[in-house]
CSV table of C-alpha atoms and ligand atoms in Angstrom, one decimal:
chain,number,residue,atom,x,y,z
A,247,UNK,CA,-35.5,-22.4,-31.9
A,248,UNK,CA,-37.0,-23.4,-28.7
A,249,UNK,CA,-40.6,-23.0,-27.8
A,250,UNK,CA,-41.4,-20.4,-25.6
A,251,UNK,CA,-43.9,-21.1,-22.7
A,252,UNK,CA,-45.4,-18.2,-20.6
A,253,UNK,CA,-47.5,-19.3,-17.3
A,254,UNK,CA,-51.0,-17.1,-16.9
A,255,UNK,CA,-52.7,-16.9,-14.1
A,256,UNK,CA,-56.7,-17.3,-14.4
A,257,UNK,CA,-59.4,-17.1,-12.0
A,258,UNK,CA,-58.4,-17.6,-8.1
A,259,UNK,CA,-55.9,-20.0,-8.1
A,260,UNK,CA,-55.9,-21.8,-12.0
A,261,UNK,CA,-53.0,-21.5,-14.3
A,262,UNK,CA,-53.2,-21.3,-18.3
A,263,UNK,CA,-50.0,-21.5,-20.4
A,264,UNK,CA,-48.8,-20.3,-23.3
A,265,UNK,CA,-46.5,-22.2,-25.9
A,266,UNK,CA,-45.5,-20.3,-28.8
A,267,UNK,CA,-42.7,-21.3,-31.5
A,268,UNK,CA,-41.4,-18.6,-32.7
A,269,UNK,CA,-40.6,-20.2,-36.1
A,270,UNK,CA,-44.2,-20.9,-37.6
A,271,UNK,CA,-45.2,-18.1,-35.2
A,272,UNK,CA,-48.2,-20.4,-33.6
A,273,UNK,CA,-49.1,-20.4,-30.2
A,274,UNK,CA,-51.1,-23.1,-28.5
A,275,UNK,CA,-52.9,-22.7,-25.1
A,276,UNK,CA,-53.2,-25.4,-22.1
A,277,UNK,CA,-56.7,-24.9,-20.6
A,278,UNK,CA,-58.9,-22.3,-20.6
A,279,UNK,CA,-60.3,-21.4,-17.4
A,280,UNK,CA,-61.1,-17.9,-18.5
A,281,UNK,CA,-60.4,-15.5,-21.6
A,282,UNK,CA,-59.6,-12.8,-20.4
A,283,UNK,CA,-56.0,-13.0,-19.4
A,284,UNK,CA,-55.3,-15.5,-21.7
A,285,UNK,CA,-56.2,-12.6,-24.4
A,286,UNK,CA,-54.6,-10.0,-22.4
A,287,UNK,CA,-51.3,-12.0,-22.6
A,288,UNK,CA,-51.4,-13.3,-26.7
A,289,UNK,CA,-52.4,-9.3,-27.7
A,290,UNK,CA,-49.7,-7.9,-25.3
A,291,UNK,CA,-47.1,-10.4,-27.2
A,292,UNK,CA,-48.5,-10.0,-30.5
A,293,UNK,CA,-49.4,-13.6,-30.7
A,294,UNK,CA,-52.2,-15.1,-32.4
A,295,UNK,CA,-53.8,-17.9,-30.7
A,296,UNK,CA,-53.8,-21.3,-33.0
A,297,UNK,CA,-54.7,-24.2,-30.8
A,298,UNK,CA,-56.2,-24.6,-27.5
A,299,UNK,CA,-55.2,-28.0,-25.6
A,300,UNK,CA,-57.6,-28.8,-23.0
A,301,UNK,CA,-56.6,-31.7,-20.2
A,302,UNK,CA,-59.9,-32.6,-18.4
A,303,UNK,CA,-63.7,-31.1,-18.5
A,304,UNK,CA,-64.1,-29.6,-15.3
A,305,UNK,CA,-65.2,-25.8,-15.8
A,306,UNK,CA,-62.2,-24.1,-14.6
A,307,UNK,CA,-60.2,-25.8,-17.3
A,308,UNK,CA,-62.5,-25.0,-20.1
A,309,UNK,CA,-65.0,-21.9,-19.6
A,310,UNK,CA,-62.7,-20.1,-21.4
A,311,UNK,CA,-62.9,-21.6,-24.9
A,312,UNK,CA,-66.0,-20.1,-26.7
A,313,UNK,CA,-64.9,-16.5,-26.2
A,314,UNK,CA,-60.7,-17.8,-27.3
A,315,UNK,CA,-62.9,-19.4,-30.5
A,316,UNK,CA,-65.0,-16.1,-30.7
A,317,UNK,CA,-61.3,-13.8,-30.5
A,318,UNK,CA,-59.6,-16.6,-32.6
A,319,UNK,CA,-59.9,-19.4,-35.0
A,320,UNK,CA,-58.0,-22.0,-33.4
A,321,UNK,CA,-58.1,-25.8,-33.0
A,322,UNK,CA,-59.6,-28.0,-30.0
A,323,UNK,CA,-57.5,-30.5,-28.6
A,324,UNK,CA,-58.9,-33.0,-25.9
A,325,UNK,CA,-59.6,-36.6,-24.7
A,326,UNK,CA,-61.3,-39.2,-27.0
A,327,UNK,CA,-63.3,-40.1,-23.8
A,328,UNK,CA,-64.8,-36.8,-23.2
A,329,UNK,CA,-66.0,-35.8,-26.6
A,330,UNK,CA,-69.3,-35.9,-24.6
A,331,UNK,CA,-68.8,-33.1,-22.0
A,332,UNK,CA,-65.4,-31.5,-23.8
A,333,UNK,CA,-66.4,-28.3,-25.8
A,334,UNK,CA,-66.5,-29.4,-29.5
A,335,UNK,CA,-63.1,-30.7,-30.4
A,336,UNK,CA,-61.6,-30.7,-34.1
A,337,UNK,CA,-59.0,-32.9,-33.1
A,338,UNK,CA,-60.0,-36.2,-30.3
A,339,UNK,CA,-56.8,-37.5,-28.9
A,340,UNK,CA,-56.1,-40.6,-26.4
A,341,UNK,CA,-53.0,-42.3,-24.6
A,342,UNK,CA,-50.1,-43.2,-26.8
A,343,UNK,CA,-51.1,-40.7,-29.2
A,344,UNK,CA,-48.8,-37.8,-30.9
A,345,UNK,CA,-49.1,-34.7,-33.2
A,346,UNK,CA,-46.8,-32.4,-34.2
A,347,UNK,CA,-46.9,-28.5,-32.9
A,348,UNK,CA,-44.3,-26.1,-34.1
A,349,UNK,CA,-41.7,-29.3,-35.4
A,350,UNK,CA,-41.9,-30.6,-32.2
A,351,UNK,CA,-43.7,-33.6,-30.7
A,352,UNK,CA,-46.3,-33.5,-28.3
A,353,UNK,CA,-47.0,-36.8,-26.8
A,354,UNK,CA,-50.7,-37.7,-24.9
A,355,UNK,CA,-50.8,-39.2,-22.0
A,356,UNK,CA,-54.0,-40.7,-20.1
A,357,UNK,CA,-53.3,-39.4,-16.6
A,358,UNK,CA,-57.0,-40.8,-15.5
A,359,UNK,CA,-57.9,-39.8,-11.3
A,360,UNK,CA,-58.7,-36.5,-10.9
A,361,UNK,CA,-61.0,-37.5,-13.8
A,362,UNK,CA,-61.5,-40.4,-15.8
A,363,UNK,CA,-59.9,-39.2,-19.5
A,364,UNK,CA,-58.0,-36.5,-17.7
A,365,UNK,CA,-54.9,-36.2,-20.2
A,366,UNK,CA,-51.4,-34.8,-19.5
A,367,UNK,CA,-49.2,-33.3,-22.5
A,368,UNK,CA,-45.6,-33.9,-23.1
A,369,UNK,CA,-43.3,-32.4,-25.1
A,370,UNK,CA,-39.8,-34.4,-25.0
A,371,UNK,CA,-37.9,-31.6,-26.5
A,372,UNK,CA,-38.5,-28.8,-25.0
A,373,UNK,CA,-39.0,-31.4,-21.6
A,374,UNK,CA,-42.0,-29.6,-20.8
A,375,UNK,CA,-44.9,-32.0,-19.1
A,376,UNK,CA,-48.3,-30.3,-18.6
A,377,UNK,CA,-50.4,-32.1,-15.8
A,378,UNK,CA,-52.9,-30.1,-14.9
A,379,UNK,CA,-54.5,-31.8,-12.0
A,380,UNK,CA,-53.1,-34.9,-11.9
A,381,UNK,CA,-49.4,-35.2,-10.5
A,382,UNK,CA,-49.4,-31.0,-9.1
A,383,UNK,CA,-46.8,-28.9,-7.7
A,384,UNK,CA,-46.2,-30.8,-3.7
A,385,UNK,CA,-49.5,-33.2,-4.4
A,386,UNK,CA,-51.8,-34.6,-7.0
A,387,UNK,CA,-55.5,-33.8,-7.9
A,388,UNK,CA,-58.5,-35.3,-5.3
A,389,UNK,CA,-59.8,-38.3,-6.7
A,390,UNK,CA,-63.5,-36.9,-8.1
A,391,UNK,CA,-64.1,-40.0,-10.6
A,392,UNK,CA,-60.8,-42.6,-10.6
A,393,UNK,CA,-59.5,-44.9,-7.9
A,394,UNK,CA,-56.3,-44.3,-5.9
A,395,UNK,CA,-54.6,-46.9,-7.9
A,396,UNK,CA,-56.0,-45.4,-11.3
A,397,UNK,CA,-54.3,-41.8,-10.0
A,398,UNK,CA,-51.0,-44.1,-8.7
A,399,UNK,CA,-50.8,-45.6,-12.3
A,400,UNK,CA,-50.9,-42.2,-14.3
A,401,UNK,CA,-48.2,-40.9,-12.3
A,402,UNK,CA,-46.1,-43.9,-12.8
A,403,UNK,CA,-46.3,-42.8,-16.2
A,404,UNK,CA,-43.9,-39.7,-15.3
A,405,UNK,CA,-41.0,-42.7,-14.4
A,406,UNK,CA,-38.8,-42.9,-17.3
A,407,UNK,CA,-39.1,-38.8,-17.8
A,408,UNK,CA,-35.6,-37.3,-17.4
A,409,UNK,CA,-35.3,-35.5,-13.9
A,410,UNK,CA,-35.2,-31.8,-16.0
A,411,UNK,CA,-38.4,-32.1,-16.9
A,412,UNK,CA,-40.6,-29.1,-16.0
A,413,UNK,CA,-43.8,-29.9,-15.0
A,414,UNK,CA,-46.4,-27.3,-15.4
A,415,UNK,CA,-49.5,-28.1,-13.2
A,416,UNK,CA,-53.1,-26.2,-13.2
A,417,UNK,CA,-53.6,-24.2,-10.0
A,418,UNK,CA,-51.4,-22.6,-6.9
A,419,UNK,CA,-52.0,-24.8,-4.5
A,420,UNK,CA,-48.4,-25.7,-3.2
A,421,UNK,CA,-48.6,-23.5,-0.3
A,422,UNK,CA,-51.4,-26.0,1.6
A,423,UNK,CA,-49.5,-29.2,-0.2
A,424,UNK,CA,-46.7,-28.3,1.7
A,425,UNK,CA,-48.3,-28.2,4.8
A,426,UNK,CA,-49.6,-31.7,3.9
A,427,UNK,CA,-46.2,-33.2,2.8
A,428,UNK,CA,-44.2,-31.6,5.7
A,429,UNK,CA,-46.5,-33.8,7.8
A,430,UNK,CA,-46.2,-37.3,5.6
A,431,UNK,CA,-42.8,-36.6,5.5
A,432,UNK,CA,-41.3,-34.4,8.3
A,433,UNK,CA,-37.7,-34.7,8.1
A,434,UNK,CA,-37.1,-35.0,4.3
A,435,UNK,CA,-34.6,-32.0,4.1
A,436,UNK,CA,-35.0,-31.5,0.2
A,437,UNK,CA,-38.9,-30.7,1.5
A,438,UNK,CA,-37.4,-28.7,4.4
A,439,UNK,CA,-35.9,-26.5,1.7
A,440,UNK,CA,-38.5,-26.2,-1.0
A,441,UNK,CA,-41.2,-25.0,1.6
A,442,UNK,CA,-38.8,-22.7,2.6
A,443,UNK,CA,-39.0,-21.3,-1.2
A,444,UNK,CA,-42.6,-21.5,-1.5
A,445,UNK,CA,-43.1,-19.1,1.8
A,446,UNK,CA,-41.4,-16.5,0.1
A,447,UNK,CA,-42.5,-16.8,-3.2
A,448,UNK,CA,-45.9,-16.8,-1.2
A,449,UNK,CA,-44.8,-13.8,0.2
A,450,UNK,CA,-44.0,-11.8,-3.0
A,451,UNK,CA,-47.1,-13.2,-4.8
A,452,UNK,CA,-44.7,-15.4,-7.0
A,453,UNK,CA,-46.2,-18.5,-8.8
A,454,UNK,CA,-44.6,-21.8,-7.1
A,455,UNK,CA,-45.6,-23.4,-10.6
A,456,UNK,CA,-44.0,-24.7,-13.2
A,457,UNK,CA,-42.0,-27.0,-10.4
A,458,UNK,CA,-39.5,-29.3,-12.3
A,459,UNK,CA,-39.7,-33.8,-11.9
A,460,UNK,CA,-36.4,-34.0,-10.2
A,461,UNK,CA,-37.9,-31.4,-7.4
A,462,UNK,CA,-41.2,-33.3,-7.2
A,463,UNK,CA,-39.5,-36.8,-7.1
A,464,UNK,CA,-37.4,-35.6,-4.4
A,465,UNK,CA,-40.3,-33.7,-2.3
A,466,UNK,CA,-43.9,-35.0,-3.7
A,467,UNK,CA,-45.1,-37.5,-1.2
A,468,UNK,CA,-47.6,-38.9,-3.8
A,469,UNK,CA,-44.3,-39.4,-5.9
A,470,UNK,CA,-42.7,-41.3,-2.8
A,471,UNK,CA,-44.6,-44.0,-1.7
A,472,UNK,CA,-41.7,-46.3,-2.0
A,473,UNK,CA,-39.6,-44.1,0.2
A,474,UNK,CA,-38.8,-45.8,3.4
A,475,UNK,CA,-38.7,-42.9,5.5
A,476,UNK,CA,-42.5,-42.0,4.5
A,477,UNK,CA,-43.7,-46.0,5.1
A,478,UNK,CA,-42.5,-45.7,8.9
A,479,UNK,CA,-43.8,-42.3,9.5
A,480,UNK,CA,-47.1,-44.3,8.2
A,481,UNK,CA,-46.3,-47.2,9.9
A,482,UNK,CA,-46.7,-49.2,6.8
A,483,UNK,CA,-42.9,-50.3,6.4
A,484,UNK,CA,-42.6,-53.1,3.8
A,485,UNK,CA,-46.3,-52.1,2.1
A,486,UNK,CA,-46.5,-51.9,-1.8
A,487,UNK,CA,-46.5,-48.5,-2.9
A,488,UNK,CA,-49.8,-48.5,-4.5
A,489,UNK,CA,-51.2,-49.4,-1.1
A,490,UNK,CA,-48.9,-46.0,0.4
A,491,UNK,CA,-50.0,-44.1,-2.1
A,492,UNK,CA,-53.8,-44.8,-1.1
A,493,UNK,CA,-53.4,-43.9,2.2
A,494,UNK,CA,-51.5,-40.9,1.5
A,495,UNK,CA,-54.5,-39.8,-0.7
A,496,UNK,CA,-56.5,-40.9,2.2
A,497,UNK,CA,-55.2,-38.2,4.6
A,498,UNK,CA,-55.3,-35.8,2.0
A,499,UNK,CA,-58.6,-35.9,1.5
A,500,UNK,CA,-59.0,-35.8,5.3
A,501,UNK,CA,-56.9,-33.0,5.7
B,987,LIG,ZN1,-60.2,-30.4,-12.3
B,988,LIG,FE1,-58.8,-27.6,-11.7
Protein backbone atom coordinates (compact mmCIF):
# COMPACT_ATOMS: atom_id res chain seq x y z
CA UNK A 1 0.00 0.00 0.00
CA UNK A 2 1.10 3.33 -0.72
CA UNK A 3 1.89 5.98 1.88
CA UNK A 4 -0.47 8.49 2.38
CA UNK A 5 0.82 12.23 2.64
CA UNK A 6 -1.62 15.02 3.82
CA UNK A 7 -0.21 18.78 3.55
CA UNK A 8 -1.02 21.03 6.86
CA UNK A 9 -0.85 24.34 6.96
CA UNK A 10 0.93 26.07 10.11
CA UNK A 11 1.39 29.43 11.14
CA UNK A 12 1.10 32.27 8.29
CA UNK A 13 2.49 30.82 5.42
CA UNK A 14 4.51 27.30 6.65
CA UNK A 15 3.51 23.85 5.60
CA UNK A 16 3.83 20.54 7.81
CA UNK A 17 3.11 17.19 6.19
CA UNK A 18 1.79 14.19 7.12
CA UNK A 19 3.08 10.58 5.88
CA UNK A 20 1.30 7.82 7.18
CA UNK A 21 1.45 4.01 5.95
CA UNK A 22 -1.39 2.52 6.45
CA UNK A 23 0.17 -0.96 6.99
CA UNK A 24 2.31 -0.51 10.27
CA UNK A 25 -0.17 2.29 10.94
CA UNK A 26 2.79 4.97 11.68
CA UNK A 27 2.71 8.35 10.69
CA UNK A 28 5.84 10.55 10.55
CA UNK A 29 5.71 14.40 10.41
CA UNK A 30 8.01 16.92 8.24
CA UNK A 31 8.64 19.97 10.38
CA UNK A 32 6.98 21.31 13.08
CA UNK A 33 6.35 24.80 12.95
CA UNK A 34 3.43 24.59 15.39
CA UNK A 35 1.32 21.80 17.19
CA UNK A 36 -1.64 22.64 17.01
CA UNK A 37 -2.82 21.79 13.53
CA UNK A 38 -0.48 19.16 13.29
CA UNK A 39 -2.57 17.54 16.38
CA UNK A 40 -5.76 18.71 15.04
CA UNK A 41 -5.01 16.75 11.75
CA UNK A 42 -3.41 13.18 13.42
CA UNK A 43 -6.62 13.12 16.15
CA UNK A 44 -9.12 14.03 13.27
CA UNK A 45 -7.57 10.87 11.26
CA UNK A 46 -7.12 8.70 14.12
CA UNK A 47 -3.37 8.69 13.67
CA UNK A 48 -0.80 8.48 16.15
CA UNK A 49 2.19 10.42 15.64
CA UNK A 50 5.53 8.13 15.50
CA UNK A 51 8.36 10.24 14.13
CA UNK A 52 8.94 13.80 13.56
CA UNK A 53 11.45 14.65 10.54
CA UNK A 54 12.79 17.97 10.95
CA UNK A 55 14.84 19.66 7.71
CA UNK A 56 16.70 22.77 9.11
CA UNK A 57 16.70 24.68 12.71
CA UNK A 58 15.03 27.81 12.00
CA UNK A 59 11.98 28.23 14.53
CA UNK A 60 9.23 27.94 12.18
CA UNK A 61 10.37 24.46 11.26
CA UNK A 62 10.68 23.26 14.75
CA UNK A 63 8.71 25.26 17.61
CA UNK A 64 6.36 22.69 17.30
CA UNK A 65 8.20 19.57 18.65
CA UNK A 66 8.12 19.70 22.54
CA UNK A 67 4.33 19.96 22.68
CA UNK A 68 4.14 16.78 19.48
CA UNK A 69 6.78 14.97 22.13
CA UNK A 70 4.47 16.17 25.15
CA UNK A 71 1.00 14.68 22.98
CA UNK A 72 3.20 11.84 21.60
CA UNK A 73 6.16 9.65 22.03
CA UNK A 74 7.74 9.86 18.80
CA UNK A 75 11.26 9.86 17.31
CA UNK A 76 13.58 12.98 16.25
CA UNK A 77 14.96 12.94 13.02
CA UNK A 78 17.53 15.79 11.87
CA UNK A 79 20.95 16.87 10.56
CA UNK A 80 24.25 15.40 12.10
CA UNK A 81 25.48 19.15 11.76
CA UNK A 82 22.79 20.64 13.83
CA UNK A 83 22.72 18.38 16.80
CA UNK A 84 23.77 21.79 18.45
CA UNK A 85 20.71 24.02 17.76
CA UNK A 86 18.17 20.96 16.56
CA UNK A 87 15.80 19.94 19.40
CA UNK A 88 17.29 16.74 20.95
CA UNK A 89 17.33 14.16 18.26
CA UNK A 90 17.21 10.17 18.83
CA UNK A 91 18.18 9.55 15.48
CA UNK A 92 21.34 12.17 13.75
CA UNK A 93 21.27 11.70 10.07
CA UNK A 94 23.58 13.21 7.15
CA UNK A 95 23.92 13.10 3.23
CA UNK A 96 23.93 9.73 1.65
CA UNK A 97 22.21 8.38 4.57
CA UNK A 98 18.86 6.01 4.53
CA UNK A 99 16.35 4.44 7.04
CA UNK A 100 13.49 2.69 6.55
CA UNK A 101 9.82 4.18 7.40
CA UNK A 102 6.80 2.10 6.74
CA UNK A 103 8.94 -0.66 4.19
CA UNK A 104 9.93 2.12 2.26
CA UNK A 105 13.17 4.02 1.90
CA UNK A 106 13.74 7.41 2.92
CA UNK A 107 16.86 8.79 1.50
CA UNK A 108 18.87 12.15 3.17
CA UNK A 109 19.94 14.61 1.26
CA UNK A 110 22.33 17.68 2.37
CA UNK A 111 20.48 20.44 0.57
CA UNK A 112 22.96 23.16 2.47
CA UNK A 113 21.88 27.28 1.42
CA UNK A 114 19.09 28.30 3.14
CA UNK A 115 21.14 26.81 5.96
CA UNK A 116 24.22 25.08 6.30
CA UNK A 117 22.92 21.25 7.33
CA UNK A 118 19.51 22.06 5.86
CA UNK A 119 18.44 18.45 4.74
CA UNK A 120 15.88 17.42 2.14
CA UNK A 121 13.99 13.87 2.43
CA UNK A 122 13.27 11.58 -0.39
CA UNK A 123 11.36 8.81 -0.70
CA UNK A 124 11.95 6.92 -4.28
CA UNK A 125 8.78 4.99 -3.98
CA UNK A 126 6.28 6.87 -3.33
CA UNK A 127 8.48 9.84 -5.48
CA UNK A 128 7.78 12.14 -2.82
CA UNK A 129 10.87 14.83 -2.29
CA UNK A 130 10.44 17.03 0.82
CA UNK A 131 12.60 20.43 0.49
CA UNK A 132 11.50 22.60 2.77
CA UNK A 133 13.39 25.77 1.98
CA UNK A 134 15.70 24.88 -0.26
CA UNK A 135 14.57 24.20 -4.02
CA UNK A 136 10.48 25.78 -3.21
CA UNK A 137 7.46 25.87 -5.19
CA UNK A 138 8.66 28.88 -8.29
CA UNK A 139 12.03 29.74 -6.21
CA UNK A 140 14.44 28.39 -3.63
CA UNK A 141 15.16 29.53 0.06
CA UNK A 142 17.36 33.13 0.64
CA UNK A 143 20.71 32.31 1.32
CA UNK A 144 20.86 33.13 5.40
CA UNK A 145 24.25 30.99 5.98
CA UNK A 146 25.48 29.07 2.45
CA UNK A 147 26.92 30.58 -0.76
CA UNK A 148 24.97 30.72 -4.06
CA UNK A 149 27.00 27.93 -5.40
CA UNK A 150 26.43 25.84 -2.08
CA UNK A 151 22.36 26.46 -2.76
CA UNK A 152 23.16 25.73 -6.87
CA UNK A 153 24.92 22.42 -5.80
CA UNK A 154 21.97 21.04 -3.49
CA UNK A 155 19.56 21.58 -6.13
CA UNK A 156 21.71 19.78 -8.65
CA UNK A 157 21.06 17.06 -6.43
CA UNK A 158 17.25 16.93 -7.62
CA UNK A 159 18.91 16.03 -11.48
CA UNK A 160 18.59 12.33 -11.87
CA UNK A 161 15.03 12.46 -9.93
CA UNK A 162 12.31 11.28 -12.33
CA UNK A 163 10.15 14.27 -13.60
CA UNK A 164 6.88 12.72 -11.42
CA UNK A 165 8.45 13.56 -8.50
CA UNK A 166 6.31 15.60 -6.10
CA UNK A 167 8.06 18.05 -4.37
CA UNK A 168 6.67 19.21 -1.18
CA UNK A 169 8.32 22.55 -0.06
CA UNK A 170 7.74 24.51 3.42
CA UNK A 171 5.74 27.70 3.03
CA UNK A 172 3.23 29.41 0.37
CA UNK A 173 5.19 31.58 -1.19
CA UNK A 174 4.62 30.88 -4.94
CA UNK A 175 2.32 33.68 -5.52
CA UNK A 176 5.39 36.44 -5.05
CA UNK A 177 7.88 33.72 -6.81
CA UNK A 178 5.83 34.02 -9.66
CA UNK A 179 5.98 37.48 -9.88
CA UNK A 180 9.80 37.02 -9.67
CA UNK A 181 10.15 34.26 -12.34
CA UNK A 182 7.63 35.96 -14.76
CA UNK A 183 10.25 38.73 -14.80
CA UNK A 184 13.65 36.33 -15.15
CA UNK A 185 11.85 34.66 -17.62
CA UNK A 186 8.92 36.54 -19.44
CA UNK A 187 7.94 34.51 -22.28
CA UNK A 188 8.41 30.92 -20.96
CA UNK A 189 4.76 29.79 -21.75
CA UNK A 190 4.82 26.65 -19.38
CA UNK A 191 5.40 29.78 -16.61
CA UNK A 192 2.69 31.75 -18.48
CA UNK A 193 0.33 28.90 -17.62
CA UNK A 194 1.32 27.83 -14.14
CA UNK A 195 0.92 31.51 -12.75
CA UNK A 196 -2.25 31.42 -14.33
CA UNK A 197 -3.04 28.35 -11.91
CA UNK A 198 -1.56 29.86 -8.96
CA UNK A 199 -3.98 33.18 -9.23
CA UNK A 200 -6.84 31.12 -8.88
CA UNK A 201 -5.75 28.76 -6.50
CA UNK A 202 -4.78 32.18 -4.70
CA UNK A 203 -8.06 33.08 -5.19
CA UNK A 204 -9.86 30.11 -3.61
CA UNK A 205 -7.30 30.03 -0.72
CA UNK A 206 -5.90 26.74 -2.34
CA UNK A 207 -2.28 25.60 -1.46
CA UNK A 208 0.05 25.98 -4.74
CA UNK A 209 2.22 23.28 -2.77
CA UNK A 210 3.19 20.13 -3.25
CA UNK A 211 4.33 21.35 -6.97
CA UNK A 212 5.70 18.26 -8.85
CA UNK A 213 9.97 18.30 -10.58
CA UNK A 214 8.79 18.19 -14.06
CA UNK A 215 6.64 21.57 -13.34
CA UNK A 216 9.51 23.15 -11.46
CA UNK A 217 12.17 22.08 -14.09
CA UNK A 218 9.98 23.55 -16.70
CA UNK A 219 9.02 26.99 -14.71
CA UNK A 220 11.68 27.43 -11.63
CA UNK A 221 14.16 29.95 -12.82
CA UNK A 222 16.60 28.79 -10.06
CA UNK A 223 16.16 25.28 -11.83
CA UNK A 224 17.05 26.95 -15.33
CA UNK A 225 20.10 28.66 -15.35
CA UNK A 226 21.24 26.76 -18.26
CA UNK A 227 18.15 27.81 -20.30
CA UNK A 228 19.12 30.01 -23.07
CA UNK A 229 16.17 32.04 -23.16
CA UNK A 230 16.80 33.15 -19.25
CA UNK A 231 20.86 33.89 -20.11
CA UNK A 232 19.79 36.61 -22.83
CA UNK A 233 17.01 38.14 -20.79
CA UNK A 234 20.23 38.42 -18.28
CA UNK A 235 22.39 39.29 -20.77
CA UNK A 236 24.74 36.54 -19.72
CA UNK A 237 24.50 34.23 -22.94
CA UNK A 238 27.27 31.54 -22.88
CA UNK A 239 27.75 32.08 -18.74
CA UNK A 240 28.09 28.79 -16.55
CA UNK A 241 25.05 28.14 -14.85
CA UNK A 242 26.44 28.40 -11.45
CA UNK A 243 27.39 31.99 -12.30
CA UNK A 244 23.27 32.42 -13.68
CA UNK A 245 22.10 30.94 -10.87
CA UNK A 246 24.00 33.68 -8.59
CA UNK A 247 22.72 36.35 -10.22
CA UNK A 248 19.33 35.14 -10.31
CA UNK A 249 19.58 34.76 -6.41
CA UNK A 250 20.98 38.17 -6.65
CA UNK A 251 17.83 39.84 -7.88
CA UNK A 252 15.88 37.89 -5.72
CA UNK A 253 17.20 39.07 -2.85
CA UNK A 254 16.88 42.56 -4.39
CA UNK A 255 13.41 42.10 -5.22
ZN1 LIG B 1 14.06 28.43 7.15
FE1 LIG C 1 10.95 28.44 6.75
Amino acid sequence: MPLEIITVPCLSDNYAFLVHDPQSGKTAVVDAPEAGPIKAELSQRGWELSEIWLTHHHDDHIDGVPELLAAYSATVVGAKADVHRLPKLDRAVSDGDSFTFGGEVVHILDVSGHTIGHIALHLPETAALFTADSLMALGCGRLFEGTPAQMFASLQKTTAMPDETTVYSGHEYTASNAVFASMVDPENPALISRILDITAKRKNSQPTVPSSLQLERATNPFLRAHDPAIQAHLNMVGAAPVDVFTEIRARKDRF
